[in-house]
PDB file of C-alpha atoms in Angstrom:
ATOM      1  CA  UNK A   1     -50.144  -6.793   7.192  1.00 43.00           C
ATOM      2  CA  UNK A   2     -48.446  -9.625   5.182  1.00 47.00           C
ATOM      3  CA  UNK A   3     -48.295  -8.461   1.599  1.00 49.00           C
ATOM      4  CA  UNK A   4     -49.227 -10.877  -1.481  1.00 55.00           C
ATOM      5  CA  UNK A   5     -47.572 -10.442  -5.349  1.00 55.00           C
ATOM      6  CA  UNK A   6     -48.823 -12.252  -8.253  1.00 56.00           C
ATOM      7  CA  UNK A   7     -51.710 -14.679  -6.305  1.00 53.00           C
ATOM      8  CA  UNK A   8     -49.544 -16.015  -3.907  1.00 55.00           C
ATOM      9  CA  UNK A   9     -48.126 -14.135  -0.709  1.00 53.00           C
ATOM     10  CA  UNK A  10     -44.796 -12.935  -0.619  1.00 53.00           C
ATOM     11  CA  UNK A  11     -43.498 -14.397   2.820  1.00 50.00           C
ATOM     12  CA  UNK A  12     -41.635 -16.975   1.084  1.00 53.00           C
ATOM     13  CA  UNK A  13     -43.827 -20.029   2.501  1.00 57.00           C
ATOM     14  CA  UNK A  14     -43.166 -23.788   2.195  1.00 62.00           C
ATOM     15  CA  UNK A  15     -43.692 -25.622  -0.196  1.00 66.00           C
ATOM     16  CA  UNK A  16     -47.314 -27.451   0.374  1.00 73.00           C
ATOM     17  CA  UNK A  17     -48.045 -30.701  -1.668  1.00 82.00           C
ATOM     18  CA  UNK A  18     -51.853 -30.199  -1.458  1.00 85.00           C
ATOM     19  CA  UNK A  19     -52.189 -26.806  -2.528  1.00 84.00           C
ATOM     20  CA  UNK A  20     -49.959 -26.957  -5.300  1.00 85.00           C
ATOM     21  CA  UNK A  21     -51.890 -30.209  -6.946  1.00 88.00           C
ATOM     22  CA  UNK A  22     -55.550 -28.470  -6.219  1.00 89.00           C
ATOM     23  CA  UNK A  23     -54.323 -25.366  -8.624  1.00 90.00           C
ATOM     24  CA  UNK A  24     -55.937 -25.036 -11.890  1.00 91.00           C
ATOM     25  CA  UNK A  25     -52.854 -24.468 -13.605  1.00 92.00           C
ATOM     26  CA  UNK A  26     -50.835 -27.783 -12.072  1.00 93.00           C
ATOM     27  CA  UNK A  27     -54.155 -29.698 -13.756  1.00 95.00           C
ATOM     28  CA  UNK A  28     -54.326 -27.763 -17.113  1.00 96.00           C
ATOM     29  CA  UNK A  29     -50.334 -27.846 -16.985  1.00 96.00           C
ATOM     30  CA  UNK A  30     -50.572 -32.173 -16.605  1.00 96.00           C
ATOM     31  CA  UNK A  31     -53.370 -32.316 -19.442  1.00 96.00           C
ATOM     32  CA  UNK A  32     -50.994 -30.310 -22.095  1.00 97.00           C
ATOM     33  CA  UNK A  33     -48.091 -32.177 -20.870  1.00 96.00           C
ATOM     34  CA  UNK A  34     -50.453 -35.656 -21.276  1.00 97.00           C
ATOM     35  CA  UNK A  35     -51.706 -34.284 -24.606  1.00 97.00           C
ATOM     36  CA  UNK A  36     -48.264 -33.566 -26.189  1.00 96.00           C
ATOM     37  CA  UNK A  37     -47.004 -36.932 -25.548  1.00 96.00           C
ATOM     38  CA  UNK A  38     -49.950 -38.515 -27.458  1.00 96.00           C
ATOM     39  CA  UNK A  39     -49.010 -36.119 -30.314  1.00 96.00           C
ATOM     40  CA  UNK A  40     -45.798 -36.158 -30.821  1.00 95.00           C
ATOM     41  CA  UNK A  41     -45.270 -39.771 -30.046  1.00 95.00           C
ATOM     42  CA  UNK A  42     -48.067 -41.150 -31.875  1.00 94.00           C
ATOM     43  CA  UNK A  43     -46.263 -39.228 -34.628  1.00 93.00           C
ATOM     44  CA  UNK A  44     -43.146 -40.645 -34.514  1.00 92.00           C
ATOM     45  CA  UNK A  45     -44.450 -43.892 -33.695  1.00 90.00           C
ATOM     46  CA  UNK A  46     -46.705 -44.962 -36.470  1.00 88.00           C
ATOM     47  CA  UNK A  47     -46.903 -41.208 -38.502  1.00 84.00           C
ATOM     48  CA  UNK A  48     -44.669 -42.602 -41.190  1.00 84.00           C
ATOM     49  CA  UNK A  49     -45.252 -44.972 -43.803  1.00 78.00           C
ATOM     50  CA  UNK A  50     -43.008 -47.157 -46.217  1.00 72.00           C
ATOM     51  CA  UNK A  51     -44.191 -47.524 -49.917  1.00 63.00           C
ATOM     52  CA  UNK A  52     -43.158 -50.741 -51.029  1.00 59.00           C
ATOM     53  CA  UNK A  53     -43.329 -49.337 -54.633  1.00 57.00           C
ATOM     54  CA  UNK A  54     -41.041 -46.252 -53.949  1.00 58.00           C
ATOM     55  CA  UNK A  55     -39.136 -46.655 -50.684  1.00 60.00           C
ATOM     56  CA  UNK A  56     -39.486 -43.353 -49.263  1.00 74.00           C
ATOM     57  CA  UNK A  57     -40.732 -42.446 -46.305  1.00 79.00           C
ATOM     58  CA  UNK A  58     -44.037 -40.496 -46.227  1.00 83.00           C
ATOM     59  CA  UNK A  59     -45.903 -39.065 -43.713  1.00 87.00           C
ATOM     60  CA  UNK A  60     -49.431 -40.199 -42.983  1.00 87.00           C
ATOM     61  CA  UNK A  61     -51.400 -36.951 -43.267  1.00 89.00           C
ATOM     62  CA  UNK A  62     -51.090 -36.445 -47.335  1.00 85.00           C
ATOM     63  CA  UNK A  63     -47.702 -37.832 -47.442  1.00 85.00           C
ATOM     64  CA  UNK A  64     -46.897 -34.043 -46.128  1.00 88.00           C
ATOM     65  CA  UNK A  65     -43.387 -34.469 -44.118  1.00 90.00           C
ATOM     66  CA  UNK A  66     -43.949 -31.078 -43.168  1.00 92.00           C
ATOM     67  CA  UNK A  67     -47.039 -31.426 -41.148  1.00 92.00           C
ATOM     68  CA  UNK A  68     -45.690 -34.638 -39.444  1.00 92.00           C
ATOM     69  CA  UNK A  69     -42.514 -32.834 -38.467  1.00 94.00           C
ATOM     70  CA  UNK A  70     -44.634 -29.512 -37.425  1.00 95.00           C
ATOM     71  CA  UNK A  71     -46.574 -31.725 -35.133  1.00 95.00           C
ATOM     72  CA  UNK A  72     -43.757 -33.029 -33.782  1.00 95.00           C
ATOM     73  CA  UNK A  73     -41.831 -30.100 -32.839  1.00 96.00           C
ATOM     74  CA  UNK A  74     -44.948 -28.369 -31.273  1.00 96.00           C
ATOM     75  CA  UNK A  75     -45.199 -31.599 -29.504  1.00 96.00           C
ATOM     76  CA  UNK A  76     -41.626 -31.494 -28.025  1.00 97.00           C
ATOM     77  CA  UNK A  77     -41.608 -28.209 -27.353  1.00 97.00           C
ATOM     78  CA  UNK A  78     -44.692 -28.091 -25.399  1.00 96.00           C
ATOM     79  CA  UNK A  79     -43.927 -30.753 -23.029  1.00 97.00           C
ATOM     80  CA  UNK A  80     -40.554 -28.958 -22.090  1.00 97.00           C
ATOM     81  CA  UNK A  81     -42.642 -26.284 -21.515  1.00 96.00           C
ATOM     82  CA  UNK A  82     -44.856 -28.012 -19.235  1.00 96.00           C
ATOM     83  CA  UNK A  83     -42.281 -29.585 -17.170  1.00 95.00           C
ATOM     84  CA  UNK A  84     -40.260 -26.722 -16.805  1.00 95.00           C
ATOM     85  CA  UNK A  85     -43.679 -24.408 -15.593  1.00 94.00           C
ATOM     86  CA  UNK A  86     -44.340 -27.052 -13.057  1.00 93.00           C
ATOM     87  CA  UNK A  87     -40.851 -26.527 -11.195  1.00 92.00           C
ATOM     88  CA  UNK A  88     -41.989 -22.603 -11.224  1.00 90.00           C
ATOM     89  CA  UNK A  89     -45.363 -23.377 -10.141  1.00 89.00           C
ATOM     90  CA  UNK A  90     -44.140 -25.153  -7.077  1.00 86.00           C
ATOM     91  CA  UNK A  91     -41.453 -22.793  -6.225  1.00 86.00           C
ATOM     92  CA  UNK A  92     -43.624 -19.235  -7.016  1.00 81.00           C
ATOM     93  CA  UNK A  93     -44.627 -19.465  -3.512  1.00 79.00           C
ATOM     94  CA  UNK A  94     -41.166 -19.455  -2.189  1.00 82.00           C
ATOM     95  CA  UNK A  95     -39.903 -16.465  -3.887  1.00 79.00           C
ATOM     96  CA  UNK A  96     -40.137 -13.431  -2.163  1.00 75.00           C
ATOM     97  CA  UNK A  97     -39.219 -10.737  -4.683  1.00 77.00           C
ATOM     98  CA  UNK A  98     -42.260  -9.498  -6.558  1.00 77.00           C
ATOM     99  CA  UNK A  99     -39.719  -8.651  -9.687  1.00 84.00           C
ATOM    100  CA  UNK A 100     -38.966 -12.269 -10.202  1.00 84.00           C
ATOM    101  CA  UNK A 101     -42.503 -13.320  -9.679  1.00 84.00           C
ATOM    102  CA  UNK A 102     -43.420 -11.071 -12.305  1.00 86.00           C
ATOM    103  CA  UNK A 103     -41.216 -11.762 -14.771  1.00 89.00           C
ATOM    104  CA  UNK A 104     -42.009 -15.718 -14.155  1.00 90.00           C
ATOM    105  CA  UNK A 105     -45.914 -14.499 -14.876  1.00 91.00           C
ATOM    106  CA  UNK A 106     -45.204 -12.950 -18.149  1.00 92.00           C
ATOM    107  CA  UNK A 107     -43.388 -15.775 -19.503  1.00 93.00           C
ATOM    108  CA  UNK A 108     -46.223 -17.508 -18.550  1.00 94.00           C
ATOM    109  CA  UNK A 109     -48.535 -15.239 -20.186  1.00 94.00           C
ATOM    110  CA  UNK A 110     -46.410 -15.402 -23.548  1.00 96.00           C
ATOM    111  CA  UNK A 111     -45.705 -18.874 -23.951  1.00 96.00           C
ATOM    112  CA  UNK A 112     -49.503 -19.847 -23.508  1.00 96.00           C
ATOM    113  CA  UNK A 113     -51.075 -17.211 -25.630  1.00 96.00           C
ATOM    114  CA  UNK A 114     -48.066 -18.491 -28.259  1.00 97.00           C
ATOM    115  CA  UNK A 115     -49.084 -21.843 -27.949  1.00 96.00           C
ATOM    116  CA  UNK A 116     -52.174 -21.619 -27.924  1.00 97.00           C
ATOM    117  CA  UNK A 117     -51.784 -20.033 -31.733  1.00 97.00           C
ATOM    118  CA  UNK A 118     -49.401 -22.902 -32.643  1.00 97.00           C
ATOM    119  CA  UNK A 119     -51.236 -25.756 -31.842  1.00 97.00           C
ATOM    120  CA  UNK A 120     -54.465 -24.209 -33.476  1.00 97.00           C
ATOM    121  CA  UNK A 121     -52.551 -23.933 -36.909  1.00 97.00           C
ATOM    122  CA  UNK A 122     -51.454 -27.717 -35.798  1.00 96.00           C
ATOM    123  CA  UNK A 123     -54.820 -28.458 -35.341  1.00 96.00           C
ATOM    124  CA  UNK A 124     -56.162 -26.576 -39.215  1.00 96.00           C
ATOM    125  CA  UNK A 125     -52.919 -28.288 -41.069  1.00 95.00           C
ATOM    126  CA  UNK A 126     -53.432 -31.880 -39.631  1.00 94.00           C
ATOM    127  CA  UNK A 127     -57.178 -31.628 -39.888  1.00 94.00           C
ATOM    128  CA  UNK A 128     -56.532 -30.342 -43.797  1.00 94.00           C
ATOM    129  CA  UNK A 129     -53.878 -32.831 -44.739  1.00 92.00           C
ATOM    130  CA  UNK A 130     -55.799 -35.812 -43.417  1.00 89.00           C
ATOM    131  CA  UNK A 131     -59.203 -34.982 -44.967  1.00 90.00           C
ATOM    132  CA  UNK A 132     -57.042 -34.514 -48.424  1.00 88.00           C
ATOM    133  CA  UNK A 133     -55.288 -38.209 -47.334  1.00 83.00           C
ATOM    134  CA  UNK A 134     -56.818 -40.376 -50.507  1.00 79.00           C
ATOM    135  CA  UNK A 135     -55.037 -43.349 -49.976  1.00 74.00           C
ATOM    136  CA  UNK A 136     -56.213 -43.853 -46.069  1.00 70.00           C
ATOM    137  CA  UNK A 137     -55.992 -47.902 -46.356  1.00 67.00           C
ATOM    138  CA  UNK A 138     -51.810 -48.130 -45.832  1.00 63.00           C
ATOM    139  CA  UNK A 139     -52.568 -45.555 -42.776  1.00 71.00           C
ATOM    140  CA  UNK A 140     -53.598 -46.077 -39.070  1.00 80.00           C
ATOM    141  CA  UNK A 141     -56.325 -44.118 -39.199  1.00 84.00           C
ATOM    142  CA  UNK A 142     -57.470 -44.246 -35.325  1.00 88.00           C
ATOM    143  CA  UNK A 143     -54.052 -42.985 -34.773  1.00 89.00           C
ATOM    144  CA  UNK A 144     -54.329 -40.132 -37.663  1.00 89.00           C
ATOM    145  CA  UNK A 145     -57.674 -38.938 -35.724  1.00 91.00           C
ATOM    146  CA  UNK A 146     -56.429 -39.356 -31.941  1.00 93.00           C
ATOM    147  CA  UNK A 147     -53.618 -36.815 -33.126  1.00 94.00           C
ATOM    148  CA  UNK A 148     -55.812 -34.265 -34.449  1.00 95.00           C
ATOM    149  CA  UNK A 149     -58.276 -34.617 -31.349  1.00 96.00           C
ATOM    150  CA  UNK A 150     -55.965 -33.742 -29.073  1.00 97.00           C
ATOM    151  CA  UNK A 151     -54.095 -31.145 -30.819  1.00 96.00           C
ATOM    152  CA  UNK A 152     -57.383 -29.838 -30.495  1.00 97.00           C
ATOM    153  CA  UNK A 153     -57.666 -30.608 -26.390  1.00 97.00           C
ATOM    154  CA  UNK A 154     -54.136 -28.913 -26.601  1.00 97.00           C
ATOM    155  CA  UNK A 155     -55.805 -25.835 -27.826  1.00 97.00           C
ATOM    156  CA  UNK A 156     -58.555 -25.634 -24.744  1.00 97.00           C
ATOM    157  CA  UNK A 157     -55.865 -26.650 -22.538  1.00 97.00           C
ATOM    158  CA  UNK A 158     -53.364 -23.949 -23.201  1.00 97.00           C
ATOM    159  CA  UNK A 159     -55.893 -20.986 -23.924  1.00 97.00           C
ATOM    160  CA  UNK A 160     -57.176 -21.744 -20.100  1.00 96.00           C
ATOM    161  CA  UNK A 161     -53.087 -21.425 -19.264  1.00 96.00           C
ATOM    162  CA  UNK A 162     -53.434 -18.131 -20.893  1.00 96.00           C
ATOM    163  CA  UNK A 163     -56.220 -17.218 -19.019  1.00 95.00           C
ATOM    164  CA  UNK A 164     -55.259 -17.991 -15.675  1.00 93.00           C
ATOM    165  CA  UNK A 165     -51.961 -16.382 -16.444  1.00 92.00           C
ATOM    166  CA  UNK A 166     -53.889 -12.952 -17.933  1.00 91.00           C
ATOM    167  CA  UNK A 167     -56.009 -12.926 -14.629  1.00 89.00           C
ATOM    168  CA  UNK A 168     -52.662 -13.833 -12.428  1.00 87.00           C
ATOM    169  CA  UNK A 169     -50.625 -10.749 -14.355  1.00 87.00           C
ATOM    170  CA  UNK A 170     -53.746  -8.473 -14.006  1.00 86.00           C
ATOM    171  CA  UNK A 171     -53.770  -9.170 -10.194  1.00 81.00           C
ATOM    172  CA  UNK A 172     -50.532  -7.625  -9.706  1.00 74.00           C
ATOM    173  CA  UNK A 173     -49.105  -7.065  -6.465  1.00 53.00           C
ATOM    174  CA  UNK A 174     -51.810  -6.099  -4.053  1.00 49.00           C
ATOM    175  CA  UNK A 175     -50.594  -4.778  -0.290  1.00 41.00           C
ATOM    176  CA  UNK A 176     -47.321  -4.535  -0.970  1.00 47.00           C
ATOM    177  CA  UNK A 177     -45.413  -1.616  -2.319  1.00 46.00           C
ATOM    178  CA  UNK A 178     -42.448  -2.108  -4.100  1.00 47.00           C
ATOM    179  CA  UNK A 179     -40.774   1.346  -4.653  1.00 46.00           C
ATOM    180  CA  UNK A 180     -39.860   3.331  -1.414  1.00 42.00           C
ATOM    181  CA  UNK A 181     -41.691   6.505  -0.239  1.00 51.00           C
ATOM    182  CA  UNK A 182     -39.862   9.084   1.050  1.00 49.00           C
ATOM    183  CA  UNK A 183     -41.691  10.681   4.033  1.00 51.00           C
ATOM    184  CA  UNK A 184     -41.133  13.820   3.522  1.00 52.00           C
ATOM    185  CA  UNK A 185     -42.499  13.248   0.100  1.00 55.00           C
ATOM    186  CA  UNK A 186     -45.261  11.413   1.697  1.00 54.00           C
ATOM    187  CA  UNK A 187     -48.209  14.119   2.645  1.00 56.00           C
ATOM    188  CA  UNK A 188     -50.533  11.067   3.826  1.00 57.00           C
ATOM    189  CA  UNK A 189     -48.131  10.856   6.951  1.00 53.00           C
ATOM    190  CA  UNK A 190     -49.668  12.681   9.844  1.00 55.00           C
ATOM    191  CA  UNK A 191     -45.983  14.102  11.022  1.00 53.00           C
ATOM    192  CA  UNK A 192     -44.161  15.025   8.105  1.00 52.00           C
ATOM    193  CA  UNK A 193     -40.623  15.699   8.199  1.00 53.00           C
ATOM    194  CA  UNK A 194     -39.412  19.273   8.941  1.00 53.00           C
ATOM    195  CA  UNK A 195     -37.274  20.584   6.045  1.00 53.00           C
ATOM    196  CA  UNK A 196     -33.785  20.516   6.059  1.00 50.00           C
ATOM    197  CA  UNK A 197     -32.233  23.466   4.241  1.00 53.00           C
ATOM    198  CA  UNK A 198     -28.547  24.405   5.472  1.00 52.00           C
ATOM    199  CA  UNK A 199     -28.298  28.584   5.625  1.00 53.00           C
ATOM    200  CA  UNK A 200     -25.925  31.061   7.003  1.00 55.00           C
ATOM    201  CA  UNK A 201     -27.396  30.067  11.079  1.00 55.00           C
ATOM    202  CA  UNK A 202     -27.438  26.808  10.588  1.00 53.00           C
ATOM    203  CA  UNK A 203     -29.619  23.746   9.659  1.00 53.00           C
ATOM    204  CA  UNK A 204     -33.503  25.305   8.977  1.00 54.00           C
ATOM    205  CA  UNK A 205     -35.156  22.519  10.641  1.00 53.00           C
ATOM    206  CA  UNK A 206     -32.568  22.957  14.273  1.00 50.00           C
ATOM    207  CA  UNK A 207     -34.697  23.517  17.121  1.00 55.00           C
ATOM    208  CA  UNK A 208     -33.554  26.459  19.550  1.00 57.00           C
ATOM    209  CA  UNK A 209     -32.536  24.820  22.920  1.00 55.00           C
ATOM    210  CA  UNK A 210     -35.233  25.467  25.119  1.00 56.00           C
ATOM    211  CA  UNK A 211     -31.842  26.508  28.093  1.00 55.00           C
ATOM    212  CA  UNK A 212     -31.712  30.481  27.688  1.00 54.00           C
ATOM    213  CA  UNK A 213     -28.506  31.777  25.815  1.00 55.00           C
ATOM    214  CA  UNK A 214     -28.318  35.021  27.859  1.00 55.00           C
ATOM    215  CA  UNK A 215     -27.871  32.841  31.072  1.00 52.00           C
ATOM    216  CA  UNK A 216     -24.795  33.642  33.329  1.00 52.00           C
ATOM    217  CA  UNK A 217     -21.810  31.633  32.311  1.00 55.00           C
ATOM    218  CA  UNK A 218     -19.946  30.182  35.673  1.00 54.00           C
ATOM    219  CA  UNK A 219     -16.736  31.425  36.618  1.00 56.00           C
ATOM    220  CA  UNK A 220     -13.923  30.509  38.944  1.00 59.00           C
ATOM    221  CA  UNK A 221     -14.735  28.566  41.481  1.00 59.00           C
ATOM    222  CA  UNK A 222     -15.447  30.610  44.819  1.00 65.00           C
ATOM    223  CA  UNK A 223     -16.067  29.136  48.481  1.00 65.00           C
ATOM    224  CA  UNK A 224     -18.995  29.885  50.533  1.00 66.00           C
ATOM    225  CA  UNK A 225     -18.252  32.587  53.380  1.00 67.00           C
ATOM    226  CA  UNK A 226     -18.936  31.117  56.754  1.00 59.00           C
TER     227      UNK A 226
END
C-alpha cells in the first residue's frame, strides 16, 4: 500500500499544474502575497508627506514614522514569505522523505500563526494612528483606508494559512512508518524469529540435522565380490 506523509503521498509524484492551483493554500498564499503589495507599496508610494512649513518628512497615519515603517516591513516580509511557500507548495509532492516534509509543515505552521499576530497589531496601530490623524486634508485618505482594509484581509488570509497548516501537521504521516521494526521485536508477526543466543553447543536457535549422527561413517573403498 502506497504510504502518504503530511497530505500528500510520499511516492515522489510529478509535479501537476491543476492540482497545485485548486489547493486552498496556493489561493490564500496569492491573496496575502496580493494583499502585501497593496500595503507596503501604497506605503511607500503616497504614505509620506512633505510640510511645506517644516520640510520633514511625515508619515500619513499621525505623522508616526514608526507605523509607516512597521507596515512596511510586515509588508516586505510577508510577500517573501509567500513566494518562497509557493516553491515548497509545488515541490511538497515531490519529496519523498517524511522528515523534510515535516519540517517544511512546521515552518509553515510558525510563520502563519506569527503573522497572523503581526499584521493584527498592524492592523490596531494603523487603525489607531489614522483615527488620531487631525490634519487628514494634506493626506490621501482612500489610500490611508485601503491600507488598513487589507492589513485586515491579511489577517483572515494568514490565520486560514495557519489553519490549514495546524490540520496538515495534525495529519501526520498516515500508512507509513518511519522507524524500523525489528521482527523479533515485532509480536504482531505470525513467525517470529527464533532466538539467537551463542552457548557452549553452539548457536540456540541451530536446528539438529534431521541425517542421524550415529550413522556409519564410510571407509576404504572395497569392490564387490563376484
Amino acid at each position: 500500500m502506497q504510504g502518504s506523509a503530511y497530505g500528500a503521498s510520499l511516492a515522489g509524484g510529478a509535479f501537476d499544474v491543476l492540482t497545485f492551483v485548486k489547493q486552498p493554500q496556493t489561493i490564500l498564499r496569492c491573496l496575502s502575497w496580493v494583499f502585501s503589495i497593496v500595503v507596503f507599496a501604497t506605503i511607500t508610494a503616497e504614505g509620506y508627506t512633505n510640510k511645506e512649513t517644516t520640510g520633514d518628512i511625515k508619515c500619513m497615519f499621525n505623522e508616526n514614522v514608526s507605523a509607516c515603517s512597521y507596515g512596511v516591513g510586515i509588508g516586505v516580509l510577508a510577500f517573501l514569505a509567500c513566494v518562497v511557500f509557493l516553491i515548497l507548495d509545488g515541490y511538497f509532492p515531490q519529496i519523498s522523505n517524511a522528515k523534510e516534509r515535516k519540517f517544511i509543515v512546521i515552518g509553515d505552521l510558525v510563520f502563519s500563526g506569527a503573522w497572523t499576530f503581526l499584521w493584527f497589531i498592524c492592523f490596531c496601530v494603523l487603525a489607531n494612528q489614522w483615527s488620531n490623524t487631525s490634519d487628514k486634508a494634506v493626506v490621501i485618505a482612500d489610500a490611508a483606508r485601503a491600507i488598513v482594509a487589507f492589513s485586515f484581509f491579511s489577517i483572515v488570509t494568514w490565520g486560514l494559512l495557519f489553519y490549514f497548516a495546524l490540520g496538515r501537521y495534525r495529519q501526520g504521516v498516515g500508512d507509513f512508518e518511519q522507524e524500523y521494526r525489528d521482527p523479533a521485536n515485532d509480536h504482531s508477526t505470525p513467525y517470529p524469529a527464533a532466538p539467537y543466543n551463542s552457548g557452549p553447543t553452539g548457536p540456540t536457535g541451530y536446528q539438529q540435522s534431521p541425517f542421524p549422527q550415529n550413522q556409519e561413517q564410510p571407509g576404504d573403498y572395497q569392490p564387490p565380490a563376484y
